[in-house]
Short mmCIF file of C-alpha atoms and ligand atoms in Angstrom, two decimals:
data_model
loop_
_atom_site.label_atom_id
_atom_site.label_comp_id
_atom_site.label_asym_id
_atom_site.label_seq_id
_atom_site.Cartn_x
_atom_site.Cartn_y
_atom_site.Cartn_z
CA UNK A 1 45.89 1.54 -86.30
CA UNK A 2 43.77 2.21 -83.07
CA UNK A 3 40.86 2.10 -85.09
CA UNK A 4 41.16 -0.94 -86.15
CA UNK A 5 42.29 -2.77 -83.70
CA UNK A 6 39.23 -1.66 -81.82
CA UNK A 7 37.29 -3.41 -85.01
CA UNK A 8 39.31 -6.38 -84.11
CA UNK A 9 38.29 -6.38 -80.29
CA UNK A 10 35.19 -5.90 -81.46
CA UNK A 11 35.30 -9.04 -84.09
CA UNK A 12 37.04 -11.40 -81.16
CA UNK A 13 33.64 -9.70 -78.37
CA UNK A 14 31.03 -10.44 -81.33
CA UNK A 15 32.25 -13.97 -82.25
CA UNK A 16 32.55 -15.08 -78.39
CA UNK A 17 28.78 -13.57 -78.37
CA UNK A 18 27.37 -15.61 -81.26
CA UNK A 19 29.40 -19.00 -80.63
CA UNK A 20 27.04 -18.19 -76.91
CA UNK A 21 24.07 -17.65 -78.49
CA UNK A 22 24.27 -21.06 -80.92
CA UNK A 23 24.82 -23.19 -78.18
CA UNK A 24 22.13 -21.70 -75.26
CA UNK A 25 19.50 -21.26 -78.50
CA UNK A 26 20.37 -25.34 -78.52
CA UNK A 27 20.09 -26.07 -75.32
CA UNK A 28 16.96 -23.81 -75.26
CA UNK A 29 15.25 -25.32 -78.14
CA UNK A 30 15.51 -29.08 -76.50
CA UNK A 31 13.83 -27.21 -73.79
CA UNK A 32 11.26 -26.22 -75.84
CA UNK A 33 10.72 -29.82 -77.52
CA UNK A 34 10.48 -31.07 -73.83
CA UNK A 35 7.87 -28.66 -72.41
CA UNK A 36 5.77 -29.56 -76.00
CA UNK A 37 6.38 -26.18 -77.67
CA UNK A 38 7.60 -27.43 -80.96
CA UNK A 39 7.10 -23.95 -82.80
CA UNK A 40 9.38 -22.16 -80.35
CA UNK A 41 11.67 -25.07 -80.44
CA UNK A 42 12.35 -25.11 -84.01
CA UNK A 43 13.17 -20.92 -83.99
CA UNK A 44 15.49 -21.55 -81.01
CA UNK A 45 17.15 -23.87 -83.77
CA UNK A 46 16.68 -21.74 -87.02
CA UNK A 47 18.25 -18.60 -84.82
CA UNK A 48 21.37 -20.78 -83.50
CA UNK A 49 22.34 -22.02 -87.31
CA UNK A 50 21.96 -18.01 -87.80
CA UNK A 51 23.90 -17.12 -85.04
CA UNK A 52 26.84 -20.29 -86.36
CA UNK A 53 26.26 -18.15 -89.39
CA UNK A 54 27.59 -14.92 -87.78
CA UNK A 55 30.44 -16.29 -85.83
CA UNK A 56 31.92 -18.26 -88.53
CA UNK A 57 31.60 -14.81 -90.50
CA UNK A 58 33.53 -12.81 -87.69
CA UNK A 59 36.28 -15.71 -86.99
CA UNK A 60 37.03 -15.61 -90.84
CA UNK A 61 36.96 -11.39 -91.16
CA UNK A 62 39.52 -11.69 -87.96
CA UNK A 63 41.67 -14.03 -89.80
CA UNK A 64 40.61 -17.02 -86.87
CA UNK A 65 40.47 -19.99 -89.57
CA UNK A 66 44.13 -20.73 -90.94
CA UNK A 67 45.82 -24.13 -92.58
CA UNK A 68 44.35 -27.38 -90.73
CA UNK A 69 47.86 -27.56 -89.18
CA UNK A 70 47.74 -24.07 -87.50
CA UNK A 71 44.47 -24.86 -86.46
CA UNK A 72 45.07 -28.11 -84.74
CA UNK A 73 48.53 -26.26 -83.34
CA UNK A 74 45.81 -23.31 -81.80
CA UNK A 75 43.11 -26.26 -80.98
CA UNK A 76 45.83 -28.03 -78.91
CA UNK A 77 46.80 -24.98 -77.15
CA UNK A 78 43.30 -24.15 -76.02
CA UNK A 79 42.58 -27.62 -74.66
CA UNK A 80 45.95 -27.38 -73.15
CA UNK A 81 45.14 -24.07 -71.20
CA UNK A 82 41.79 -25.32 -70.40
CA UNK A 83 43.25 -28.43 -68.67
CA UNK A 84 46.25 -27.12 -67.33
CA UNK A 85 44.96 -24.05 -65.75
CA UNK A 86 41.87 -22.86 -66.27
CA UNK A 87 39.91 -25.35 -65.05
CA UNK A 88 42.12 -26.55 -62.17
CA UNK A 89 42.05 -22.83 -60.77
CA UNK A 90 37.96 -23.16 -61.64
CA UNK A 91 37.71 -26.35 -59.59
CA UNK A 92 39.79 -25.19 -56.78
CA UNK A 93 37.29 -21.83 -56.17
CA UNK A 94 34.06 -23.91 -56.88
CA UNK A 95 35.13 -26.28 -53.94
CA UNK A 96 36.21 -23.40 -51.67
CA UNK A 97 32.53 -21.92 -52.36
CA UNK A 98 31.22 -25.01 -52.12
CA UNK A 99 29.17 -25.37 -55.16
CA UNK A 100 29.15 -29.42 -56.16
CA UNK A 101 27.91 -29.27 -58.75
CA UNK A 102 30.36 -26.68 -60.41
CA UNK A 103 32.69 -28.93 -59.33
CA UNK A 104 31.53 -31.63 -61.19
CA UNK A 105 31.12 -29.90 -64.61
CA UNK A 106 34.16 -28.49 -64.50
CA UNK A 107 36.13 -31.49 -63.64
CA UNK A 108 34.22 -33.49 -66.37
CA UNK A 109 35.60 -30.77 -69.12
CA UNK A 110 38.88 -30.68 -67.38
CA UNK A 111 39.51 -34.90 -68.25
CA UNK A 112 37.95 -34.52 -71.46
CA UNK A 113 40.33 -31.88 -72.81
CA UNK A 114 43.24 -33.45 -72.04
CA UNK A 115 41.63 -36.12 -74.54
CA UNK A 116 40.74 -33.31 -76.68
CA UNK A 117 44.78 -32.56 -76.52
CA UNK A 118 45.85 -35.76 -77.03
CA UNK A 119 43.43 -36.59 -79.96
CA UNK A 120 44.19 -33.48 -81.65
CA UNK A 121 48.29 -34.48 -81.30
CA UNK A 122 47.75 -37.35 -82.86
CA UNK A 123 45.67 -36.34 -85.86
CA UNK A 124 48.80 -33.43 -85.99
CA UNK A 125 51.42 -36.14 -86.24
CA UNK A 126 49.23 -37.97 -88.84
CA UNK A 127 48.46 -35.22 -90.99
CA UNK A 128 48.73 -35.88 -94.91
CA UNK A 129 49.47 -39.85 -93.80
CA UNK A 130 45.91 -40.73 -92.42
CA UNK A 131 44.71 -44.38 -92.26
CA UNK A 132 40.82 -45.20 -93.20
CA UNK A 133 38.87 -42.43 -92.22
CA UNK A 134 36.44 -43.13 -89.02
CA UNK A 135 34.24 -42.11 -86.89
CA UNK A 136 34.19 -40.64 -83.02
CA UNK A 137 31.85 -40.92 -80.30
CA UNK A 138 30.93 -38.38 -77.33
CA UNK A 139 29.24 -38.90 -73.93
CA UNK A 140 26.28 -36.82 -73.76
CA UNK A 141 26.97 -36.62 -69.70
CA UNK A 142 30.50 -35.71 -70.24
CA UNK A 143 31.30 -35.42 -73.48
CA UNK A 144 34.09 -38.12 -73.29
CA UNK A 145 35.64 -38.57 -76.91
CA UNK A 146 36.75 -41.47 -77.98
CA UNK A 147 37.73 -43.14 -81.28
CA UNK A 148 35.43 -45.46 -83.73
CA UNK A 149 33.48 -47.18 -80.94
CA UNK A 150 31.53 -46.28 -77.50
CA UNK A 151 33.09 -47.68 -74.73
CA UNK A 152 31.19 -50.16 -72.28
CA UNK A 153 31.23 -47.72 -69.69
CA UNK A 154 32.38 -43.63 -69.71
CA UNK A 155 36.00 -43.88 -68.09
CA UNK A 156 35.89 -40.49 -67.11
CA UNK A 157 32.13 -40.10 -65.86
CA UNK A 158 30.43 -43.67 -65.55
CA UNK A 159 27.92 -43.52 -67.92
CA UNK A 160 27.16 -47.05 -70.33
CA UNK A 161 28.03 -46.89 -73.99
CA UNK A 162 24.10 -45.84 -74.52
CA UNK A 163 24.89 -42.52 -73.56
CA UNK A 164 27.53 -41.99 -76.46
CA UNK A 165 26.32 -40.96 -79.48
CA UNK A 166 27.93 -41.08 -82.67
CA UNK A 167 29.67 -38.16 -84.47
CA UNK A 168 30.51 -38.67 -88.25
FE1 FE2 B 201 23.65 -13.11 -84.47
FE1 FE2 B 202 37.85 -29.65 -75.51
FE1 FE2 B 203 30.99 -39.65 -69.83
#
């Protein structure tokens, strides 16, 4: 039905929008904390949980949240596309224009999804015969992923094991 699959545009145009607005309401609000405006920090917070709020609520309405094997299948596809040719394309245009540091953010995410990929392939071949449950750790420069420990040093951006933090 045309009218619903304009809904469903819609959906997929609103849920890109929120998942936007969580994560720049984040980054704002540790702005905020920084220039001493804890008030303003702490409704750049409460408005990106609201905004998490609305895009979980549109994923779900456009049926974007299946069985934890589907979604690992759809996560590994993403990370591959990412890695295999979005960001190579990306990295190729930000050098032609020059911009270095473009460059450098997008070949950060461009090692780290192949990670992504590979992490997520494993925990698909595991499913349903997991070992002890543990932990992961991300570089804040890079966000480098890596399982149960930090590393000495960030293989893909340099950074010491100070700058991972722990995700549980
Ligand atoms: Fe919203
Ligand atoms: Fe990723
Ligand atoms: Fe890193």
């Amino acid at each position: 039905m045309a009218q619903d699959s304009k809904t469903m545009a819609n959906l997929q145009e609103a849920f890109a929008g929120e998942s936007q607005a969580n994560r720049k309401y984040l980054a704002f609000a540790k702005q905020a904390d920084a220039d001493g405006f804890a008030q303003a920090a702490k409704l750049f917070r409460a408005a990106s949980e609201a905004e998490t709020v609305h895009a979980h609520s549109h994923l779900k309405v456009m049926g974007g949240i299946n069985s934890t094997k589907e979604n690992l299948l759809e996560a590994i596809a993403g990370e591959t596309h990412e890695f295999k040719s979005m960001y190579p394309q990306m990295i190729t245009e930000a050098e032609k224009e020059g911009n270095a540091q473009a460059v450098r953010t997008f070949k950060f995410a461009n090692e780290v999804e192949k990670v992504h990929a590979g992490l997520y392939t494993k925990a698909l071949e595991a499913l349903g015969q997991e070992g002890p449950v543990f932990d992961y750790f991300v570089c804040s420069i890079c966000g480098h992923t890596v399982e149960k420990a930090a590393p000495e040093k960030c293989v893909v951006c340099g950074a010491g094991s100070k700058a991972f933090f722990q995700v549980s």
